[in-house]
The first five atom37 places (N, CA, C, CB, O) and aatype in JSON, in Angstrom:
{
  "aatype": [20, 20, 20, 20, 20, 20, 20, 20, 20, 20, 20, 20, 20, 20, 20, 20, 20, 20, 20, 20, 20, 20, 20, 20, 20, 20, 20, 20, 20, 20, 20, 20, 20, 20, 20, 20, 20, 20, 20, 20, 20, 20, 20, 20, 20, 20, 20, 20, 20, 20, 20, 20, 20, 20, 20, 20, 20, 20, 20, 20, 20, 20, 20, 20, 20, 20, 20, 20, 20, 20, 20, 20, 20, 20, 20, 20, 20, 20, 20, 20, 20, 20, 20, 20, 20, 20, 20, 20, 20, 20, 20, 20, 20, 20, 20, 20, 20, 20, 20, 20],
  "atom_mask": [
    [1, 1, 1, 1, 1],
    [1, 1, 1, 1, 1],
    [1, 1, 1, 1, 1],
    [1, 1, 1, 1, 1],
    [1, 1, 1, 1, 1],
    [1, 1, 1, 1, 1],
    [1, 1, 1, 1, 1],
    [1, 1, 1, 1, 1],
    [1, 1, 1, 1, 1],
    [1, 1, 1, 1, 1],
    [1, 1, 1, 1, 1],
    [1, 1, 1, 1, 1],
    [1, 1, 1, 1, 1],
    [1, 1, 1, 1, 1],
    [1, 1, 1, 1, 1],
    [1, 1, 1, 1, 1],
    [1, 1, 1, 1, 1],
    [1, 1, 1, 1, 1],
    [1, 1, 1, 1, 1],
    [1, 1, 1, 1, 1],
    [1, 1, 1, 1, 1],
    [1, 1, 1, 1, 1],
    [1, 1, 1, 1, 1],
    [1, 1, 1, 1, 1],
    [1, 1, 1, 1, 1],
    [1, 1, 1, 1, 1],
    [1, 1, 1, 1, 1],
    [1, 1, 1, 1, 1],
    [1, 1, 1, 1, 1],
    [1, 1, 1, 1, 1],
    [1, 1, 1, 1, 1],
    [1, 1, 1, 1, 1],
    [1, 1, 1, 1, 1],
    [1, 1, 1, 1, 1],
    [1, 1, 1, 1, 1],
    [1, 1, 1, 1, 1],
    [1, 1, 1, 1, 1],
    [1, 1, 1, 1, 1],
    [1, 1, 1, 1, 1],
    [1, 1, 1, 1, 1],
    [1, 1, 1, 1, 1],
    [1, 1, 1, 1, 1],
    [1, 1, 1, 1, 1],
    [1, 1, 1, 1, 1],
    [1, 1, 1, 1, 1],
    [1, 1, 1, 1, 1],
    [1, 1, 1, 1, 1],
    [1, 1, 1, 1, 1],
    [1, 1, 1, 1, 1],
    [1, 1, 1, 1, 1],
    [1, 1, 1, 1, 1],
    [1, 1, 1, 1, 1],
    [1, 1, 1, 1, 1],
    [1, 1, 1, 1, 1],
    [1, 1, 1, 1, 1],
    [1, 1, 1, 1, 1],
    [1, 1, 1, 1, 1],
    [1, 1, 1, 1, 1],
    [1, 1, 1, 1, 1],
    [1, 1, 1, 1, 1],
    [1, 1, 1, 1, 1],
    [1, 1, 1, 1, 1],
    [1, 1, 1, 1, 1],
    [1, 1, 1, 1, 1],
    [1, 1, 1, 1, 1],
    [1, 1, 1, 1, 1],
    [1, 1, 1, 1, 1],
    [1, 1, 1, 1, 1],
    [1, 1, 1, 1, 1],
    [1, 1, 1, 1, 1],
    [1, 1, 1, 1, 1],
    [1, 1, 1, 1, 1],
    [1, 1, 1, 1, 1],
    [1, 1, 1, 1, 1],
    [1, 1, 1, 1, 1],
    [1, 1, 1, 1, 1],
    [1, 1, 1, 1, 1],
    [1, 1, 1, 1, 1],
    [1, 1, 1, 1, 1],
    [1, 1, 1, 1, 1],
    [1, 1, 1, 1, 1],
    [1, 1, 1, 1, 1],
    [1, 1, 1, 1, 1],
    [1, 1, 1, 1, 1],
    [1, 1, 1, 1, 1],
    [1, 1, 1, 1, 1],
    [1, 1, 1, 1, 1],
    [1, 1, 1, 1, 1],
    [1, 1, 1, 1, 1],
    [1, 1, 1, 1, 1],
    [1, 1, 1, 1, 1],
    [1, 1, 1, 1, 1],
    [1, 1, 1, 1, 1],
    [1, 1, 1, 1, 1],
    [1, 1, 1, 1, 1],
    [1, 1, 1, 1, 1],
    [1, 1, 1, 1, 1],
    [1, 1, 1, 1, 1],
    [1, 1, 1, 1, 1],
    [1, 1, 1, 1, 1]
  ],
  "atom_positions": [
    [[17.98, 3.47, -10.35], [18.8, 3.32, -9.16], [18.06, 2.39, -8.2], [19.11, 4.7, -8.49], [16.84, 2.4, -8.04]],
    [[19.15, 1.36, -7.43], [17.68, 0.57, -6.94], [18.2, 1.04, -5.54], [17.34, -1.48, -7.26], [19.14, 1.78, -5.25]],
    [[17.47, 0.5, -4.92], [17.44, 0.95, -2.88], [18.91, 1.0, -2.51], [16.59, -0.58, -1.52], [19.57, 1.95, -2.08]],
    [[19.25, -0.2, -2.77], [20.95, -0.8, -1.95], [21.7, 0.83, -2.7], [22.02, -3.13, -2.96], [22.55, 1.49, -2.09]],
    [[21.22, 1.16, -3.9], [22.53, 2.27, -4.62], [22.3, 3.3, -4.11], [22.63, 2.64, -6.24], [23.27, 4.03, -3.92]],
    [[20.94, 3.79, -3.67], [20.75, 4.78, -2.7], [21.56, 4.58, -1.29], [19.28, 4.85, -2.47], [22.27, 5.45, -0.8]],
    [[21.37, 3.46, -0.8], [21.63, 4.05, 0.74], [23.34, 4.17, 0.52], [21.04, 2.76, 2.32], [24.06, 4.99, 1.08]],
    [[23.73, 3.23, -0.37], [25.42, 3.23, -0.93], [25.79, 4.71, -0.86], [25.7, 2.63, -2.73], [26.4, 5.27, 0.05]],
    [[25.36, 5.19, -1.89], [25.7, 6.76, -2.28], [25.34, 8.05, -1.17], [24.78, 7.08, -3.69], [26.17, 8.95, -0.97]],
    [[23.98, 8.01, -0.48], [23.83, 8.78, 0.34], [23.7, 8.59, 1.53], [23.18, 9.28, 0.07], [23.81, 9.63, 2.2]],
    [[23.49, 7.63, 2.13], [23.11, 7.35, 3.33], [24.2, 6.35, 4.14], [21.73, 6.8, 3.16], [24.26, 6.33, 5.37]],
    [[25.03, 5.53, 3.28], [26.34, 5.23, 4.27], [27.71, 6.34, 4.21], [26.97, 3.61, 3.78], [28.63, 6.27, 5.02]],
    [[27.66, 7.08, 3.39], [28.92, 7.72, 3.19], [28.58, 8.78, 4.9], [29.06, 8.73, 1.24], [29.5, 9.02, 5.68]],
    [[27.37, 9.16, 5.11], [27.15, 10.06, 5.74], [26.71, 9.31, 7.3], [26.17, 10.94, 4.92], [26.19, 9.95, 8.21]],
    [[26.94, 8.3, 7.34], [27.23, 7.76, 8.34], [28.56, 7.26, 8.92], [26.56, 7.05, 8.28], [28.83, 7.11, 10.11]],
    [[29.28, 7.04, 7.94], [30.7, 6.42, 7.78], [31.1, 8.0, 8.66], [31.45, 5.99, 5.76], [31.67, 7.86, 9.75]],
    [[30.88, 9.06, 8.31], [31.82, 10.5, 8.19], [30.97, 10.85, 9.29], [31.87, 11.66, 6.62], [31.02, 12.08, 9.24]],
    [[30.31, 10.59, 10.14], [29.73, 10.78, 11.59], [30.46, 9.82, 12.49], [28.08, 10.5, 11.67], [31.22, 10.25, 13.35]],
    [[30.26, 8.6, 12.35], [31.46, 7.63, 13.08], [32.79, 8.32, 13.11], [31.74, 6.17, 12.25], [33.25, 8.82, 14.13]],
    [[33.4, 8.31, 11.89], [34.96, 8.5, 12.31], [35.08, 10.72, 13.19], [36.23, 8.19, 10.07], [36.01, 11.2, 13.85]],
    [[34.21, 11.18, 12.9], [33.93, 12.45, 13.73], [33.8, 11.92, 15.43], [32.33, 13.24, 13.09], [34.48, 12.49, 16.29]],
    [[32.9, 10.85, 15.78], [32.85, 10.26, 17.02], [34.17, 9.76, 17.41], [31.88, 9.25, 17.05], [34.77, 10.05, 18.44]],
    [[34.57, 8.94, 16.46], [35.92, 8.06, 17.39], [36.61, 8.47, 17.99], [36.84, 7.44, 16.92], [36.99, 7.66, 18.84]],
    [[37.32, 9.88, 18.09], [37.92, 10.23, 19.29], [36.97, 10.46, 20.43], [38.7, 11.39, 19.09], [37.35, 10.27, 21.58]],
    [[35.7, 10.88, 20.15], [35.48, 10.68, 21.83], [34.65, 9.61, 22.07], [34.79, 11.94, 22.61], [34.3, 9.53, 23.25]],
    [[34.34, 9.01, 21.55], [33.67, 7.16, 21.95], [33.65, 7.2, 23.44], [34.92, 5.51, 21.42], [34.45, 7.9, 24.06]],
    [[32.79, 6.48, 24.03], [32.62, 6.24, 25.28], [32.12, 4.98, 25.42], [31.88, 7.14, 25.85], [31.09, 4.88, 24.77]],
    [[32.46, 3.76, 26.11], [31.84, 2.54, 26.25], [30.56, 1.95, 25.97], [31.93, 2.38, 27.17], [30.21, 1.1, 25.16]],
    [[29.7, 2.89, 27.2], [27.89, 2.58, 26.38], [27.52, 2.78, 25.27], [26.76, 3.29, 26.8], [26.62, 2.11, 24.79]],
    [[28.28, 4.0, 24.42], [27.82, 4.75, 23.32], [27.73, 3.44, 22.12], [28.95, 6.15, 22.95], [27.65, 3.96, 21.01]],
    [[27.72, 2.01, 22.04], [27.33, 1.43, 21.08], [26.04, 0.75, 21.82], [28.44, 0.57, 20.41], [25.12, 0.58, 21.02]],
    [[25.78, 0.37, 23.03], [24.56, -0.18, 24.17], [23.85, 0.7, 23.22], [24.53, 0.19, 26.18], [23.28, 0.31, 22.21]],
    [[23.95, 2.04, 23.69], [22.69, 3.36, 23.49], [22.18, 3.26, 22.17], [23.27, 5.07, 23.63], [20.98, 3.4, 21.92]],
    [[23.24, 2.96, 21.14], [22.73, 3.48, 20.0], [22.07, 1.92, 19.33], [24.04, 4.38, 19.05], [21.52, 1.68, 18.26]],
    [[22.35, 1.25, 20.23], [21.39, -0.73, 19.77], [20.05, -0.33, 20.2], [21.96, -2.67, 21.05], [19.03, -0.52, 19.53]],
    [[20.13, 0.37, 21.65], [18.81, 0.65, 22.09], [18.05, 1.8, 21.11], [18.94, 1.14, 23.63], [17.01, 2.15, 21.67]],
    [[18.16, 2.17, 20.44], [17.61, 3.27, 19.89], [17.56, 2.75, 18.72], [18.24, 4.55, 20.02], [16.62, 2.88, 17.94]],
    [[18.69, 2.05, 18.48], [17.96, 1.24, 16.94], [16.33, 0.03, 16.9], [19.49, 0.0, 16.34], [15.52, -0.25, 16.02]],
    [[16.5, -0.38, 18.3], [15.74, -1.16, 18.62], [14.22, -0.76, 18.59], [16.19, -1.54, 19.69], [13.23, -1.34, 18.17]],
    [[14.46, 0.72, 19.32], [12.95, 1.53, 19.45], [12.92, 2.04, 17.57], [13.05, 3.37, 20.97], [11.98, 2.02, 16.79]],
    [[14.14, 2.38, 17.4], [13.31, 2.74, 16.02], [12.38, 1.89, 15.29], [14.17, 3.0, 15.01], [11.2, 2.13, 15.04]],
    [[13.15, 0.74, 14.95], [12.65, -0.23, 13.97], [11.33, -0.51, 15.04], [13.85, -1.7, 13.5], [10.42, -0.63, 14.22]],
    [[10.89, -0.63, 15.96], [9.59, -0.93, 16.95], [8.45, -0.21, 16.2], [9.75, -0.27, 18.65], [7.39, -0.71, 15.85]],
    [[8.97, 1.37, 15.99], [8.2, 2.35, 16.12], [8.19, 2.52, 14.4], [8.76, 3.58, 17.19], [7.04, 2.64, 13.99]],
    [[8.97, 2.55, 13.59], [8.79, 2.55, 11.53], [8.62, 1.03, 10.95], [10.6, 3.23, 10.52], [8.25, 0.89, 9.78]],
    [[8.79, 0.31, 11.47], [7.88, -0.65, 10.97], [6.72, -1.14, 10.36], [7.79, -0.94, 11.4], [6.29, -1.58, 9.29]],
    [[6.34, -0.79, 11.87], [4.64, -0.82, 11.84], [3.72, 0.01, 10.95], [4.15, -0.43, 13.14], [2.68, -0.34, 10.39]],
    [[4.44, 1.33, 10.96], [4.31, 2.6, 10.04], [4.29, 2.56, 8.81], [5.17, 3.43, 10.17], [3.33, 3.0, 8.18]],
    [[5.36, 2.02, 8.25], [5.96, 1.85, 7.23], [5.06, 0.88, 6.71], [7.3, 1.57, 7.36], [4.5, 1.24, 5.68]],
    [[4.71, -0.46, 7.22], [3.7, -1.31, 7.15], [2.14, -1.22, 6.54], [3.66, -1.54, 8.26], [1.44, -1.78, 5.7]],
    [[2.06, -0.17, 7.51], [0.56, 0.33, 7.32], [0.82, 1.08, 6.02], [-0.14, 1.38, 8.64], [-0.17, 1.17, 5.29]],
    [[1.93, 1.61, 5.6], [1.49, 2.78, 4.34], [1.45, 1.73, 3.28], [2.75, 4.25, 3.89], [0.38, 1.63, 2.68]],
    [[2.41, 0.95, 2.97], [2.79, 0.02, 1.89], [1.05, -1.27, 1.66], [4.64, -0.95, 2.63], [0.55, -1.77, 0.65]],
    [[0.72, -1.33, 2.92], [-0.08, -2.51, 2.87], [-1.44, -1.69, 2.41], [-0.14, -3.44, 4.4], [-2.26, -2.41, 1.83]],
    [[-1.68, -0.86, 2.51], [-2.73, 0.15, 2.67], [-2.51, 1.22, 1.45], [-2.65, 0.86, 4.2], [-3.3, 2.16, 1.39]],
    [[-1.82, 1.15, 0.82], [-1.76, 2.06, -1.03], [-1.09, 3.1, -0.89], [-3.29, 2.74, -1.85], [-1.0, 3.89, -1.83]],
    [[-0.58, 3.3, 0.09], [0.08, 4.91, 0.25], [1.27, 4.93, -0.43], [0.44, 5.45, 1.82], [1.48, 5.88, -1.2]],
    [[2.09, 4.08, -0.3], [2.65, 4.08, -1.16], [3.92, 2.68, -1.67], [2.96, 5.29, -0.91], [3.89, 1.75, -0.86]],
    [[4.65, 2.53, -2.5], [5.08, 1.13, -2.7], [6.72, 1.21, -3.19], [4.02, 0.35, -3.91], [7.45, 2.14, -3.55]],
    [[6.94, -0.44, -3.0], [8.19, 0.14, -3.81], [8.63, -1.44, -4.91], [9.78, 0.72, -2.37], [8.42, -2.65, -4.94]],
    [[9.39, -0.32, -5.68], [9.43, -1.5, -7.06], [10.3, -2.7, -6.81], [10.11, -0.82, -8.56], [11.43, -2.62, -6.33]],
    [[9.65, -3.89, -7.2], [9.87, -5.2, -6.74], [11.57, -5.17, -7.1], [8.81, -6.46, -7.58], [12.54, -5.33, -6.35]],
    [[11.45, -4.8, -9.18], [12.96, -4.6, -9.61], [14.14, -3.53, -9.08], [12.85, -4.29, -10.96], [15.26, -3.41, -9.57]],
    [[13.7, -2.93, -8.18], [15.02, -2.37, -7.34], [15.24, -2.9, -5.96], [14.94, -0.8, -7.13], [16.18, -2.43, -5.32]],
    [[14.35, -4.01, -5.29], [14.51, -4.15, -4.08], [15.5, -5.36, -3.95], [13.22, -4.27, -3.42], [15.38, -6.26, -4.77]],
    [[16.27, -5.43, -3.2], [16.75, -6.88, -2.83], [16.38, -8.15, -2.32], [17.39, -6.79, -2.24], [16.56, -9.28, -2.77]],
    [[15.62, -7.57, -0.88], [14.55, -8.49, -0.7], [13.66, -7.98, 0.38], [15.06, -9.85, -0.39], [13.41, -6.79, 0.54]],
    [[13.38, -8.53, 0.79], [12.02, -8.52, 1.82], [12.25, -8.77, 3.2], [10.98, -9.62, 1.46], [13.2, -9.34, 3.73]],
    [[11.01, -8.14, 3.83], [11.24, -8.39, 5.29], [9.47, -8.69, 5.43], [12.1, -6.83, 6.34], [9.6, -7.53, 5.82]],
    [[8.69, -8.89, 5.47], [7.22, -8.89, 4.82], [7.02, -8.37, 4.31], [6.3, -8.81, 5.17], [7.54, -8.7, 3.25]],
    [[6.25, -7.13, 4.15], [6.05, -6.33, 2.87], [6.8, -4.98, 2.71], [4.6, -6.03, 2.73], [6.4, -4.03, 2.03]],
    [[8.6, -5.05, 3.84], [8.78, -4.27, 3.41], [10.43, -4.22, 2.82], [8.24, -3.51, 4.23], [11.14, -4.78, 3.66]],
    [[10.91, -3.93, 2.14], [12.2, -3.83, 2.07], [13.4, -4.29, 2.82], [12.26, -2.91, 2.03], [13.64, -3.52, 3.75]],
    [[14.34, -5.4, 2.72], [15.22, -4.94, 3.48], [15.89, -3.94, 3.54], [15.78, -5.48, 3.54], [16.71, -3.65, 4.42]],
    [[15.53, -3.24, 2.45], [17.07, -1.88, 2.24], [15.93, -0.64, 3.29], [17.59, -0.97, -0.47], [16.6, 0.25, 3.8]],
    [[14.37, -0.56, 3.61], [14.14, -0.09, 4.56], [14.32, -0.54, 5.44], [13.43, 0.2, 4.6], [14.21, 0.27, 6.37]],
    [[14.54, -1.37, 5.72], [14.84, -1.62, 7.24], [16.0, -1.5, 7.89], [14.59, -2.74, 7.57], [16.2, -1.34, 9.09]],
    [[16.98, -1.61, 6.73], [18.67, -1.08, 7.3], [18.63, 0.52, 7.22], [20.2, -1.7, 6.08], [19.44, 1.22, 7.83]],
    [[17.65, 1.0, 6.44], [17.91, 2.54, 6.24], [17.07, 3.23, 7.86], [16.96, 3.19, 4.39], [17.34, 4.35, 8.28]],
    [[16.22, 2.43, 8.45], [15.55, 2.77, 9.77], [17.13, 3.06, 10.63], [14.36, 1.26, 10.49], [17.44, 4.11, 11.21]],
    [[17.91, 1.94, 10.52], [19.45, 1.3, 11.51], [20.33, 2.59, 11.23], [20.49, -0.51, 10.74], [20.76, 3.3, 12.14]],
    [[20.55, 2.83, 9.92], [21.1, 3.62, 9.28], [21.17, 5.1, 9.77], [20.6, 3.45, 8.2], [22.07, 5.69, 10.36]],
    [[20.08, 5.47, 9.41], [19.8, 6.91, 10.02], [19.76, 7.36, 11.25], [18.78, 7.29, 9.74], [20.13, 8.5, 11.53]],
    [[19.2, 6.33, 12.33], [19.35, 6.41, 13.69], [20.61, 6.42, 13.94], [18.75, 5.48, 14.37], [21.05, 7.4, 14.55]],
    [[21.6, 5.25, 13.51], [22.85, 5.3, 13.58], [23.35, 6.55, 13.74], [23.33, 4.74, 12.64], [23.84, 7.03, 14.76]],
    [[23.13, 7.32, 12.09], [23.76, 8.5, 11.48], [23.69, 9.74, 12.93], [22.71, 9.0, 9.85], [24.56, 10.25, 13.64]],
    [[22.57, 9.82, 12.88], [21.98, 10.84, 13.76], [22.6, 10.75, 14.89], [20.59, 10.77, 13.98], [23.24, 11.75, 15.2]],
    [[22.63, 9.47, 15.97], [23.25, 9.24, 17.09], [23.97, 9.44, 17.22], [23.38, 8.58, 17.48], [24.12, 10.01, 18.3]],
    [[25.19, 9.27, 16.38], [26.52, 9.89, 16.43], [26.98, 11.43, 16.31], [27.13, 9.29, 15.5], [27.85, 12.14, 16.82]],
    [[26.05, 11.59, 15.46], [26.48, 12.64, 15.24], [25.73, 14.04, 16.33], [26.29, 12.66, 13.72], [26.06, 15.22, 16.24]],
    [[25.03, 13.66, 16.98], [24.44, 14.43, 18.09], [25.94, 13.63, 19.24], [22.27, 13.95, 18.51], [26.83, 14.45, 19.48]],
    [[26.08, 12.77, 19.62], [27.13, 12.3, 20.45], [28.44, 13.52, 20.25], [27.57, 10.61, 19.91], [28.91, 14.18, 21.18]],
    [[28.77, 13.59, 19.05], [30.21, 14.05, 18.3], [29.73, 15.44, 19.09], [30.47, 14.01, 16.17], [30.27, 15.69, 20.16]],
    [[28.67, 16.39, 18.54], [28.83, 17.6, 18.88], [28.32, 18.22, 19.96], [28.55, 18.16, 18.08], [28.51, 19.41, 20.26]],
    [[27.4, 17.11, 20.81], [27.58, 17.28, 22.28], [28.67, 17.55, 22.9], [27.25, 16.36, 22.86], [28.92, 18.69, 23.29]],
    [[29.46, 16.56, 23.07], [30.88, 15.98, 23.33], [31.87, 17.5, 23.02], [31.28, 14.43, 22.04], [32.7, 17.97, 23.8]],
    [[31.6, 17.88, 22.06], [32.6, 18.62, 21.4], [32.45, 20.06, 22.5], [32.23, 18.84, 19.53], [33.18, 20.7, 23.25]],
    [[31.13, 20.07, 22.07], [30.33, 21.28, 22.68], [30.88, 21.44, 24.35], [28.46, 20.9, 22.57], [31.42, 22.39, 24.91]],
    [[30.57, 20.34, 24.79], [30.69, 20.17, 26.38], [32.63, 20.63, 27.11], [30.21, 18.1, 26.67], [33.09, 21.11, 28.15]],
    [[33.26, 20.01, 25.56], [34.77, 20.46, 26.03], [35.31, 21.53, 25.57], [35.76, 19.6, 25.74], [36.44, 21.86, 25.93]]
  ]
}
């Protein structure tokens, strides 16, 4: 299975199904907030992510990756976007829900 079939199978379906849970209550900033938080993520797993790969901790196979971002994956680096995404919304959805 290479990276892209992972985040395909588990990690967009479960973002897709947090979005459309949000869309009725969407609020204007709520895409601002969640750029800003994508922004701090990737700031903050990067570097991380960086240090493990460059440093032996651990790697990933050239034949499942698509491509690169320096030494690390693009399919990590959308999966950093990804999950923050996931999460954001879905704390938004049941705040929201909670609050009405």
């Amino acid at each position: 299975m290479s990276y892209v079939d992972f985040l395909l199978i588990f990690v967009v379906p479960a973002v897709l199904a947090a979005g459309w849970a949000w869309r009725a209550r969407a609020r204007r900033g709520d895409v601002v907030r969640m750029a800003t938080l994508c922004a701090v993520a990737f700031v903050a797993a990067y570097p991380w992510d960086r240090h493990a790969v460059l440093g032996g901790y651990w790697r990933f196979p050239t034949e499942r990756v698509a491509g690169w971002l320096g030494p690390l994956p693009v399919e990590e680096c959308a999966y950093f976007m990804l999950e923050t995404v996931g999460v954001a919304l879905l704390t938004l959805h049941l705040l929201r829900k909670r609050a009405s």
